[in-house]
Amino acid sequence: MDTNAFSTAPPTSNPSAIRPGDSRYDSLLRGSNHRFSGSPEEIHVITTAEQAVSVVGEAARSGATVAVRGGGHGFEDFTANQGVRVLLDMSEMDHVDYDPVRDAFAVEAGSTLGHLYRALFKGWGVTVPGGECPEVGVGGHLIGGGYGPLSRRYGAVVDFLYGVEVVVVDEDRNARLVVATREPDDPHHDLWWAHTGGGGGNFGVVTRFWLRSPEAGRTGPREILPPAPRMWRSRAEIWSWDSLDEETFRRVLSNFGSWFETHSSPGSPSTGITGFLHASPRHGHGVVVGAMADDDVPQVTELLDDLFDSVRAGVAPSPMRTESVRPWLEFSAYPGWGDPGGPDTRRIKIKAAYMRRGFSDEQISTAYRYLTTDEPHESQLILIGYGGEVNAVDPPRTATAQRDSVLKAAYMSVWGVAEDDDHNIRHLREFYREVYADTGGVPGLDGPTDGSYINYPDSDLADPAWNRSGLPWHDLYYKENYPRLQAVKKRYDPGDFFHHALSIRLPQEPGA
Ligand SMILES: Cc1cc2nc3c(=O)[nH]c(=O)nc-3n(C[C@H](O)[C@H](O)[C@H](O)COP(=O)(O)OP(=O)(O)OC[C@H]3O[C@@H](n4cnc5c(N)ncnc54)[C@H](O)[C@@H]3O)c2cc1C
């Protein structure tokens, strides 16, 4: 018997289900990726944990499939497919406060990252090393092992996850609320662990997270999370495609990869800065190398100079340069910042890889060919600085197994209308398959790559037509942590009530 469980209670507020025909229904139907839209019978805007228990319990008893949406920034159809009958929208449940009992920040699961950064900063001058897009929800982001511009310095955001409050469904289809913390003697320790990178929509509905530094001895709201930067420095150097031939492109990508290979050890001063490389399709801006940091990092401009000088080594054309120093909140919580496309161009496909090393010359040639082809496409390539403090954590300690990569790669296509789906998706798929041709068309394990990132989910990894590596999709995302995730699934969702195309399978299930 769980001491902190309670029986299903009636909702305390806003109990009404929003059904088709209700004027609110269409506005609440889809998330930010307009490729996907479900047709749930009911959408519930959740405002309390008790209401979530009630809605989930009701759905479980009737056998209806439930999905939970946080910020709606998931890339696949996990919350918006035709199987979903009841959709929980958490976005109005977004309170952030310091909890003196647990000496941790309590963050309701519908908060966006931007709201979290604002609340932590305005209240206490602290922050977490989460993602860069303020509209992303903490719901999916934290559970999937989120990272961002401060991760090289402080770690992945899940390294700060102290606890979760989750609505789970037992084998008798009763919903109950469980609190799980990272305390080693917590009877629900494994449920906490599964939420440190196991991915959203797998074990239940998280209603609240608690965040606190992993370091012992820190107490009080200003001590338990990293200090937020005062000012944020960003620099970018941009080469237009006209100025880049294949050899120059090779140099830039190769230099960028080499810098991260040699400047990403935990504790190295260079982890005070991070960087990215963004290569657009031929009709776009070209190649941007960007880097950024807390402006109070010691010798920040020298560190940035070192990165940019290294990237420019042997590159003849001069890039255009921009630099800015802005107050932290203007960078971290600026509304709309980071969302690809506009409201009319939000059809998105993503594929990804963890990279222990930069690209080989052959891979760079492939990237050049795919990005600059005259064939119509919207594929772009983004390499994002990783490693540093993230790599100070042992892989089994959290569900985020990849702990020795130095970059993440995102292959993304963003377009406007359904008629363009086929050629844009095909181009991205072929581009990715060819980059990883030596490892069965996917980023293999135990070599220059280390699988992929569940927060950039790609259902193609579960499709033998696109994954010929012989490695199942779950090994690419979770590696050796997968059996433990399955054990948590069995204990907390024995009826597989929460599932989607890439959800953790029960141990005996096909494809497990
Ligand atoms: C524009 C953009 C920028 C991004 N930038 C970054 C970045 O800088 N760093 C990074 O790490 N990632 C980034 N991501 C990826 C992002 O972390 C994931 O897409 C994340 O899963 C989104 O969470 P969400 O709550 O907004 O999405 P949703 O679509 O609401 O949810 C995603 C998944 O999580 C589940 N989920 C959501 N809330 C809950 C809950 N309360 N309980 C249980 N399951 C839940 C959903 O059911 C779904 O399976 C970005 C994504 C986008 C679209």
Coordinates of C-alpha atoms and ligand atoms in Angstrom, one line a residue:
M1 CA 0.0 0.0 0.0
D2 CA 1.4 3.4 -1.0
T3 CA 1.5 5.7 1.9
N4 CA 1.1 8.8 -0.3
A5 CA -1.5 7.3 -2.6
F6 CA -5.2 8.4 -2.3
S7 CA -8.3 7.1 -3.9
T8 CA -9.9 8.7 -6.9
A9 CA -11.5 12.0 -5.9
P10 CA -13.9 14.1 -7.9
P11 CA -12.3 17.0 -9.7
T12 CA -12.1 20.1 -7.6
S13 CA -12.4 22.6 -10.5
N14 CA -13.1 22.7 -14.2
P15 CA -14.6 19.2 -14.4
S16 CA -16.1 19.6 -17.8
A17 CA -14.9 17.6 -20.8
I18 CA -14.4 19.6 -24.0
R19 CA -16.0 17.6 -26.8
P20 CA -16.2 18.0 -30.6
G21 CA -18.6 20.9 -31.4
D22 CA -17.5 22.9 -28.4
S23 CA -16.0 26.2 -29.5
R24 CA -12.8 25.4 -27.6
Y25 CA -12.2 22.0 -29.1
D26 CA -10.4 22.9 -32.3
S27 CA -8.1 25.4 -30.6
L28 CA -7.0 22.7 -28.1
L29 CA -6.7 19.9 -30.6
R30 CA -3.1 20.0 -31.8
G31 CA 0.4 20.8 -30.6
S32 CA 3.0 22.8 -32.3
N33 CA 3.7 20.2 -35.1
H34 CA 0.8 20.7 -37.5
R35 CA 1.5 17.4 -39.2
F36 CA -0.4 15.6 -36.5
S37 CA -3.9 16.0 -35.2
G38 CA -6.0 13.5 -33.3
S39 CA -9.7 13.3 -32.8
P40 CA -10.2 12.7 -29.0
E41 CA -13.7 12.3 -27.7
E42 CA -12.8 14.5 -24.7
I43 CA -10.1 17.1 -24.0
H44 CA -9.7 18.0 -20.3
V45 CA -7.8 21.1 -19.2
I46 CA -6.3 20.0 -16.0
T47 CA -5.9 22.4 -13.1
T48 CA -5.2 20.1 -10.1
A49 CA -3.6 16.7 -9.4
E50 CA -6.9 15.5 -8.0
Q51 CA -8.6 16.3 -11.3
A52 CA -5.9 14.4 -13.2
V53 CA -6.5 11.4 -11.0
S54 CA -10.2 11.6 -11.6
V55 CA -10.0 12.0 -15.4
V56 CA -7.4 9.2 -15.8
G57 CA -9.3 6.9 -13.5
E58 CA -12.5 7.4 -15.4
A59 CA -10.7 6.8 -18.8
A60 CA -9.0 3.7 -17.4
R61 CA -12.2 2.1 -16.2
S62 CA -13.9 2.8 -19.6
G63 CA -10.8 1.4 -21.5
A64 CA -10.2 4.7 -23.3
T65 CA -6.7 5.5 -24.4
V66 CA -5.3 8.6 -22.7
A67 CA -2.6 11.0 -23.8
V68 CA -1.1 13.9 -21.9
R69 CA 0.1 17.0 -23.5
G70 CA 2.4 19.5 -21.7
G71 CA 3.8 22.2 -23.9
G72 CA 2.7 20.4 -27.1
H73 CA 6.2 20.7 -28.6
G74 CA 6.7 16.9 -29.2
F75 CA 7.9 16.1 -32.7
E76 CA 6.0 12.9 -33.3
D77 CA 2.2 12.1 -33.0
F78 CA 2.4 10.7 -29.5
T79 CA -0.4 13.0 -28.2
A80 CA -2.2 13.5 -31.5
N81 CA -3.0 10.2 -33.1
Q82 CA -6.3 8.6 -34.0
G83 CA -6.0 6.1 -31.1
V84 CA -6.2 8.8 -28.4
R85 CA -9.7 9.1 -26.9
V86 CA -9.0 11.3 -23.9
L87 CA -6.5 14.1 -24.1
L88 CA -5.2 15.8 -20.9
D89 CA -4.0 19.4 -21.5
M90 CA -1.7 20.3 -18.6
S91 CA -0.9 23.8 -19.8
E92 CA -3.0 25.7 -17.2
M93 CA -1.3 23.9 -14.3
D94 CA 2.0 25.9 -14.3
H95 CA 2.7 27.1 -10.8
V96 CA 6.4 27.3 -9.7
D97 CA 7.4 27.8 -6.1
Y98 CA 9.9 26.9 -3.5
D99 CA 8.8 24.0 -1.3
P100 CA 10.5 24.4 2.1
V101 CA 9.5 20.9 3.2
R102 CA 11.4 19.2 0.4
D103 CA 13.9 22.0 0.1
A104 CA 13.3 21.9 -3.7
F105 CA 11.5 23.9 -6.3
A106 CA 8.0 22.5 -7.0
V107 CA 7.1 23.0 -10.7
E108 CA 3.7 22.1 -11.9
A109 CA 3.9 19.9 -15.0
G110 CA 2.1 22.3 -17.4
S111 CA 4.7 25.1 -17.1
T112 CA 6.6 26.0 -20.2
L113 CA 10.4 26.4 -19.9
G114 CA 10.0 30.2 -20.4
H115 CA 7.6 30.4 -17.5
L116 CA 10.0 28.3 -15.4
Y117 CA 13.0 30.4 -16.2
R118 CA 11.1 33.7 -15.5
A119 CA 9.7 32.4 -12.2
L120 CA 13.0 31.0 -10.9
F121 CA 14.8 34.2 -12.0
K122 CA 12.4 36.8 -10.7
G123 CA 11.9 35.0 -7.4
W124 CA 15.4 33.8 -6.5
G125 CA 17.9 34.6 -9.3
V126 CA 18.4 30.9 -10.1
T127 CA 17.9 28.7 -13.1
V128 CA 18.1 25.2 -14.5
P129 CA 20.2 24.0 -17.6
G130 CA 17.1 23.4 -19.8
G131 CA 16.3 23.9 -23.4
E132 CA 16.5 27.0 -25.4
C133 CA 12.9 27.4 -26.7
P134 CA 10.7 29.0 -24.0
E135 CA 7.5 27.5 -25.4
V136 CA 8.6 23.9 -24.9
G137 CA 6.8 22.3 -21.9
V138 CA 8.6 21.1 -18.9
G139 CA 6.3 18.0 -19.1
G140 CA 7.9 16.3 -22.1
H141 CA 11.3 18.1 -21.8
L142 CA 12.3 17.0 -18.3
I143 CA 11.1 13.4 -18.6
G144 CA 13.0 13.0 -21.9
G145 CA 16.3 14.3 -20.4
G146 CA 16.3 17.9 -21.7
Y147 CA 19.5 19.9 -22.2
G148 CA 20.3 23.5 -23.2
P149 CA 22.9 26.2 -23.4
L150 CA 24.0 25.8 -19.7
S151 CA 24.2 22.0 -19.8
R152 CA 27.9 21.9 -20.6
R153 CA 28.5 23.9 -17.5
Y154 CA 25.9 22.4 -15.1
G155 CA 24.6 19.1 -16.6
A156 CA 21.4 17.8 -18.1
V157 CA 18.2 19.2 -16.6
V158 CA 17.3 15.8 -15.2
D159 CA 20.5 15.9 -13.1
F160 CA 18.5 18.4 -11.0
L161 CA 15.3 16.4 -10.8
Y162 CA 14.6 15.6 -7.2
G163 CA 11.1 14.2 -7.4
V164 CA 8.0 13.7 -9.4
E165 CA 4.3 13.4 -8.5
V166 CA 2.6 11.0 -11.0
V167 CA -0.9 9.7 -11.7
V168 CA -0.4 6.0 -12.3
V169 CA -3.0 3.3 -13.2
D170 CA -2.8 -0.1 -11.4
E171 CA -3.8 -3.5 -12.9
D172 CA -7.3 -3.0 -11.6
R173 CA -7.5 0.2 -13.6
N174 CA -7.5 2.4 -10.5
A175 CA -5.7 5.7 -10.8
R176 CA -3.7 6.9 -7.9
L177 CA -1.1 9.6 -7.2
V178 CA 2.4 8.6 -6.3
V179 CA 5.3 10.8 -5.2
A180 CA 8.7 9.4 -6.1
T181 CA 12.0 11.0 -5.2
R182 CA 15.7 10.3 -5.7
E183 CA 16.2 9.4 -2.0
P184 CA 17.8 6.0 -2.2
D185 CA 15.4 4.6 0.4
D186 CA 12.3 5.9 -1.3
P187 CA 10.0 2.9 -2.2
H188 CA 9.3 4.7 -5.5
H189 CA 12.9 5.5 -6.3
D190 CA 12.7 3.6 -9.6
L191 CA 9.7 5.7 -10.7
W192 CA 11.8 8.8 -10.1
W193 CA 14.7 7.2 -12.0
A194 CA 12.5 6.4 -15.0
H195 CA 11.6 10.1 -15.2
T196 CA 15.2 11.2 -15.6
G197 CA 15.3 10.5 -19.3
G198 CA 12.8 7.6 -19.9
G199 CA 10.6 9.8 -22.1
G200 CA 7.1 11.3 -21.7
G201 CA 3.8 9.4 -22.1
N202 CA 5.2 6.1 -20.7
F203 CA 4.4 5.6 -17.0
G204 CA 1.6 8.0 -16.1
V205 CA 0.7 11.7 -15.9
V206 CA 3.2 13.8 -14.1
T207 CA 1.5 16.6 -12.2
R208 CA 4.5 18.1 -10.5
F209 CA 8.3 18.0 -10.6
W210 CA 10.7 19.0 -7.8
L211 CA 14.0 20.4 -8.8
R212 CA 17.1 20.5 -6.6
S213 CA 20.9 20.3 -7.1
P214 CA 22.4 16.8 -6.9
E215 CA 25.2 18.2 -4.6
A216 CA 24.8 17.3 -0.9
G217 CA 25.0 20.1 1.6
R218 CA 23.2 22.8 -0.4
T219 CA 20.1 24.2 1.3
G220 CA 17.8 27.1 0.7
P221 CA 16.2 28.4 -2.6
R222 CA 19.3 30.4 -3.7
E223 CA 21.7 27.5 -3.2
I224 CA 19.9 24.5 -4.6
L225 CA 19.9 25.5 -8.2
P226 CA 22.6 27.2 -10.3
P227 CA 22.7 31.0 -10.3
A228 CA 21.1 32.5 -13.3
P229 CA 23.4 34.5 -15.5
R230 CA 23.2 38.3 -15.2
M231 CA 24.0 39.0 -18.9
W232 CA 24.1 36.5 -21.8
R233 CA 26.7 36.9 -24.6
S234 CA 25.9 35.4 -28.1
R235 CA 28.2 35.5 -31.1
A236 CA 27.6 34.1 -34.6
E237 CA 29.6 33.9 -37.8
I238 CA 27.7 33.3 -41.0
W239 CA 28.8 32.1 -44.4
S240 CA 26.4 32.4 -47.2
W241 CA 26.1 29.3 -49.4
D242 CA 27.6 31.4 -52.3
S243 CA 30.8 31.7 -50.3
L244 CA 31.1 28.0 -49.5
D245 CA 32.3 25.3 -51.8
E246 CA 32.4 21.7 -50.6
E247 CA 36.0 22.0 -49.4
T248 CA 35.3 25.1 -47.3
F249 CA 32.1 23.5 -45.9
R250 CA 34.2 20.5 -45.0
R251 CA 36.8 22.7 -43.1
V252 CA 34.1 24.5 -41.1
L253 CA 32.3 21.3 -40.1
S254 CA 35.4 19.4 -39.4
N255 CA 37.0 22.3 -37.3
F256 CA 33.8 22.7 -35.4
G257 CA 33.6 18.9 -34.6
S258 CA 37.3 18.9 -33.5
W259 CA 36.9 21.8 -31.1
F260 CA 34.1 20.0 -29.3
E261 CA 36.0 16.7 -29.2
T262 CA 38.9 18.5 -27.4
H263 CA 37.0 21.0 -25.2
S264 CA 34.2 19.0 -23.6
S265 CA 35.7 17.3 -20.6
P266 CA 33.8 17.9 -17.3
G267 CA 35.3 20.8 -15.4
S268 CA 37.2 22.2 -18.4
P269 CA 37.0 26.0 -18.5
S270 CA 35.7 25.7 -22.1
T271 CA 32.5 24.1 -20.9
G272 CA 31.6 27.7 -19.7
I273 CA 30.6 28.3 -23.3
T274 CA 28.5 26.3 -25.8
G275 CA 28.0 26.5 -29.5
F276 CA 26.1 25.3 -32.4
L277 CA 26.4 24.9 -36.2
H278 CA 23.3 25.4 -38.3
A279 CA 23.4 24.6 -42.0
S280 CA 20.3 25.5 -44.0
P281 CA 19.1 24.2 -47.3
R282 CA 20.7 25.9 -50.4
H283 CA 17.9 28.5 -50.6
G284 CA 18.4 29.5 -46.9
H285 CA 21.0 31.6 -45.1
G286 CA 24.0 29.2 -45.4
V287 CA 26.0 28.0 -42.5
V288 CA 25.9 29.7 -39.1
V289 CA 28.4 28.9 -36.3
G290 CA 27.1 30.3 -33.0
A291 CA 28.4 30.3 -29.5
M292 CA 27.1 31.7 -26.3
A293 CA 27.7 32.0 -22.6
D294 CA 27.0 33.6 -19.3
D295 CA 28.9 36.9 -19.7
D296 CA 30.4 36.5 -16.3
V297 CA 32.2 33.3 -17.1
P298 CA 36.0 34.0 -16.5
Q299 CA 37.7 35.0 -19.8
V300 CA 34.5 34.5 -21.8
T301 CA 35.6 36.5 -24.8
E302 CA 38.9 34.5 -25.0
L303 CA 37.0 31.2 -24.9
L304 CA 34.7 32.4 -27.7
D305 CA 37.7 33.6 -29.7
D306 CA 39.3 30.2 -29.3
L307 CA 36.3 28.5 -30.7
F308 CA 35.7 30.8 -33.6
D309 CA 39.5 31.0 -34.5
S310 CA 39.6 27.2 -34.5
V311 CA 36.5 27.0 -36.7
R312 CA 37.9 29.6 -39.2
A313 CA 41.3 27.8 -39.4
G314 CA 42.1 27.2 -43.1
V315 CA 38.8 28.7 -44.2
A316 CA 39.4 31.4 -46.8
P317 CA 36.1 33.2 -47.1
S318 CA 35.4 35.7 -44.3
P319 CA 32.1 35.2 -42.5
M320 CA 29.7 37.9 -41.4
R321 CA 29.8 38.4 -37.6
T322 CA 27.2 39.4 -35.1
E323 CA 27.6 39.7 -31.3
S324 CA 25.2 40.7 -28.6
V325 CA 25.1 40.9 -24.8
R326 CA 21.6 40.9 -23.4
P327 CA 20.0 40.5 -20.0
W328 CA 19.5 36.8 -19.1
L329 CA 15.7 36.9 -19.2
E330 CA 15.6 38.6 -22.7
F331 CA 17.5 35.6 -24.0
S332 CA 16.0 32.7 -22.0
A333 CA 12.4 33.6 -21.9
Y334 CA 11.8 35.7 -25.0
P335 CA 8.3 34.7 -26.3
G336 CA 8.4 32.7 -29.5
W337 CA 12.2 32.5 -29.6
G338 CA 13.5 29.2 -31.0
D339 CA 10.2 27.9 -32.6
P340 CA 10.9 26.8 -36.1
G341 CA 8.7 28.3 -38.9
G342 CA 5.6 30.4 -38.2
P343 CA 2.0 29.5 -37.6
D344 CA 1.6 28.6 -41.3
T345 CA 4.8 26.7 -41.6
R346 CA 4.8 24.2 -38.8
R347 CA 5.0 20.8 -40.4
I348 CA 8.1 19.3 -38.8
K349 CA 10.1 16.1 -39.1
I350 CA 13.2 15.5 -36.9
K351 CA 15.9 12.9 -36.7
A352 CA 18.8 13.0 -34.4
A353 CA 22.1 11.5 -33.1
Y354 CA 24.4 11.6 -30.2
M355 CA 28.0 12.3 -31.4
R356 CA 31.1 11.3 -29.6
R357 CA 33.2 12.7 -32.4
G358 CA 32.7 15.2 -35.3
F359 CA 31.7 14.0 -38.8
S360 CA 34.0 12.1 -41.0
D361 CA 35.0 13.7 -44.4
E362 CA 32.6 11.3 -46.1
Q363 CA 29.7 12.3 -43.9
I364 CA 30.5 16.0 -44.6
S365 CA 30.4 15.3 -48.3
T366 CA 27.0 13.6 -47.9
A367 CA 25.7 16.6 -45.9
Y368 CA 27.0 19.0 -48.5
R369 CA 25.3 17.1 -51.3
Y370 CA 21.9 16.8 -49.6
L371 CA 21.8 20.4 -48.3
T372 CA 22.8 22.0 -51.6
T373 CA 20.9 19.8 -54.1
D374 CA 18.5 21.6 -56.5
E375 CA 15.9 19.1 -55.5
P376 CA 13.1 20.8 -53.5
H377 CA 13.5 20.2 -49.8
E378 CA 13.7 21.9 -46.4
S379 CA 16.2 19.7 -44.7
Q380 CA 18.6 21.5 -42.3
L381 CA 21.4 20.2 -40.1
I382 CA 22.1 21.4 -36.6
L383 CA 25.0 20.4 -34.4
I384 CA 24.7 21.4 -30.8
G385 CA 27.4 21.5 -28.1
Y386 CA 27.0 18.9 -25.4
G387 CA 29.2 17.1 -23.0
G388 CA 31.0 18.9 -20.1
E389 CA 29.2 18.4 -16.8
V390 CA 26.6 16.1 -18.5
N391 CA 29.4 13.6 -18.9
A392 CA 30.3 13.7 -15.2
V393 CA 27.4 11.5 -14.4
D394 CA 27.5 7.6 -14.6
P395 CA 25.1 6.3 -17.2
P396 CA 23.0 4.1 -14.9
R397 CA 22.5 6.9 -12.4
T398 CA 19.7 8.4 -14.5
A399 CA 17.7 7.0 -17.4
T400 CA 19.7 9.3 -19.7
A401 CA 22.2 6.7 -20.8
Q402 CA 24.4 8.8 -23.2
R403 CA 27.1 10.3 -21.0
D404 CA 30.1 10.6 -23.2
S405 CA 28.9 12.5 -26.3
V406 CA 30.2 16.0 -27.2
L407 CA 27.6 17.1 -29.6
K408 CA 24.0 16.3 -30.5
A409 CA 22.9 16.3 -34.2
A410 CA 19.4 17.3 -35.3
Y411 CA 18.3 16.8 -38.9
M412 CA 15.2 18.8 -39.2
S413 CA 12.8 19.8 -42.0
V414 CA 10.1 22.5 -41.5
W415 CA 7.5 23.3 -44.2
G416 CA 4.0 24.7 -44.6
V417 CA 1.5 22.5 -46.5
A418 CA 0.5 18.8 -46.5
E419 CA 1.3 18.5 -50.3
D420 CA 4.9 19.0 -49.5
D421 CA 5.0 16.2 -46.8
D422 CA 6.2 13.4 -49.0
H423 CA 9.2 15.0 -50.7
N424 CA 10.4 16.7 -47.5
I425 CA 10.1 13.6 -45.4
R426 CA 11.7 11.4 -48.0
H427 CA 14.6 13.9 -48.5
L428 CA 15.3 14.0 -44.7
R429 CA 15.1 10.2 -44.4
E430 CA 17.5 9.6 -47.3
F431 CA 19.9 12.3 -46.0
Y432 CA 20.1 10.7 -42.6
R433 CA 20.3 7.1 -43.9
E434 CA 23.3 8.1 -46.1
V435 CA 25.1 9.9 -43.3
Y436 CA 24.9 6.8 -41.2
A437 CA 25.3 4.3 -44.1
D438 CA 28.1 2.5 -42.3
T439 CA 25.9 1.7 -39.4
G440 CA 22.7 0.5 -41.0
G441 CA 21.2 4.0 -41.7
V442 CA 21.1 5.0 -38.1
P443 CA 23.6 6.4 -35.5
G444 CA 25.0 3.2 -34.1
L445 CA 26.3 2.6 -30.6
D446 CA 29.9 2.1 -29.5
G447 CA 31.5 4.2 -32.2
P448 CA 31.5 7.8 -33.3
T449 CA 27.8 8.0 -32.5
D450 CA 25.9 6.8 -29.5
G451 CA 22.3 6.3 -30.6
S452 CA 19.7 9.0 -30.5
Y453 CA 17.8 11.4 -28.2
I454 CA 14.2 10.5 -27.2
N455 CA 13.2 14.2 -27.0
Y456 CA 14.0 14.3 -30.8
P457 CA 11.9 11.2 -31.4
D458 CA 11.8 9.5 -34.8
S459 CA 9.5 6.6 -35.4
D460 CA 11.5 5.6 -38.4
L461 CA 14.0 4.0 -35.9
A462 CA 11.4 1.4 -35.2
D463 CA 10.9 0.7 -39.0
P464 CA 13.2 -1.9 -40.4
A465 CA 13.0 -0.2 -43.8
W466 CA 14.9 2.8 -42.3
N467 CA 16.8 1.1 -39.5
R468 CA 18.9 -1.7 -40.9
S469 CA 21.4 -1.8 -38.1
G470 CA 20.0 -4.8 -36.3
L471 CA 19.8 -2.6 -33.2
P472 CA 16.2 -2.2 -31.9
W473 CA 15.0 1.4 -31.6
H474 CA 15.0 1.2 -27.8
D475 CA 18.7 0.4 -27.6
L476 CA 19.4 3.4 -29.7
Y477 CA 17.4 5.6 -27.3
Y478 CA 18.0 3.9 -23.9
K479 CA 21.0 1.5 -24.4
E480 CA 21.4 -0.7 -21.3
N481 CA 18.9 1.2 -19.3
Y482 CA 16.0 -0.2 -21.3
P483 CA 15.3 -3.4 -19.2
R484 CA 15.1 -1.3 -16.0
L485 CA 12.7 1.0 -17.7
Q486 CA 10.6 -2.0 -18.7
A487 CA 10.6 -3.2 -15.1
V488 CA 9.3 0.3 -14.0
K489 CA 6.7 0.1 -16.8
K490 CA 5.5 -3.3 -15.5
R491 CA 5.2 -2.1 -11.9
Y492 CA 3.5 1.3 -12.6
D493 CA 1.6 0.8 -15.9
P494 CA 1.0 -3.0 -16.0
G495 CA -1.9 -2.6 -18.4
D496 CA 0.2 -0.4 -20.9
F497 CA -2.4 2.2 -20.4
F498 CA 0.1 4.9 -21.5
H499 CA 1.5 4.1 -24.9
H500 CA 2.6 5.6 -28.2
A501 CA 4.7 4.6 -31.2
L502 CA 8.0 4.7 -29.2
S503 CA 6.8 4.0 -25.7
I504 CA 8.5 1.6 -23.3
R505 CA 7.1 -1.8 -24.0
L506 CA 6.1 -4.3 -21.2
P507 CA 8.7 -7.0 -20.9
Q508 CA 6.7 -9.7 -22.6
E509 CA 5.3 -7.5 -25.4
P510 CA 6.2 -8.0 -29.1
G511 CA 9.0 -5.5 -30.0
A512 CA 10.0 -5.3 -26.4
Ligands
LIG1 C1 11.1 24.4 -31.1 C2 11.6 23.3 -30.3 C3 12.8 23.5 -29.6 C4 13.3 22.5 -28.8 N1 14.5 22.8 -28.1 C5 15.0 21.8 -27.3 C6 16.2 22.1 -26.5 O1 16.8 23.2 -26.6 N2 16.6 21.1 -25.7 C7 16.0 19.9 -25.6 O2 16.4 19.0 -24.8 N3 14.9 19.6 -26.3 C8 14.4 20.6 -27.1 N4 13.2 20.3 -27.8 C9 12.6 19.0 -27.7 C10 11.7 19.0 -26.5 O3 12.4 18.8 -25.3 C11 10.7 17.8 -26.6 O4 10.0 18.0 -27.8 C12 9.7 17.7 -25.4 O5 9.3 16.4 -25.4 C13 8.6 18.7 -25.6 O6 7.8 18.7 -24.4 P1 6.3 19.3 -24.4 O7 5.7 19.0 -23.1 O8 6.4 20.7 -25.0 O9 5.6 18.4 -25.6 P2 4.3 17.5 -25.6 O10 4.1 17.2 -27.0 O11 3.3 18.0 -24.8 O12 4.9 16.1 -24.9 C14 5.9 15.3 -25.4 C15 5.8 13.9 -24.8 O13 5.9 14.0 -23.4 C16 4.7 13.6 -22.8 N5 4.3 14.4 -21.7 C17 4.1 15.8 -21.7 N6 3.7 16.2 -20.5 C18 3.6 15.1 -19.7 C19 3.3 14.9 -18.4 N7 2.9 15.9 -17.6 N8 3.3 13.6 -17.9 C20 3.7 12.6 -18.6 N9 4.1 12.7 -19.9 C21 4.0 14.0 -20.5 C22 3.6 13.6 -23.9 O14 2.6 12.6 -23.7 C23 4.5 13.2 -25.1 O15 4.7 11.9 -25.2 C24 12.7 21.3 -28.7 C25 11.5 21.0 -29.3 C26 11.0 22.0 -30.2 C27 9.7 21.8 -30.9

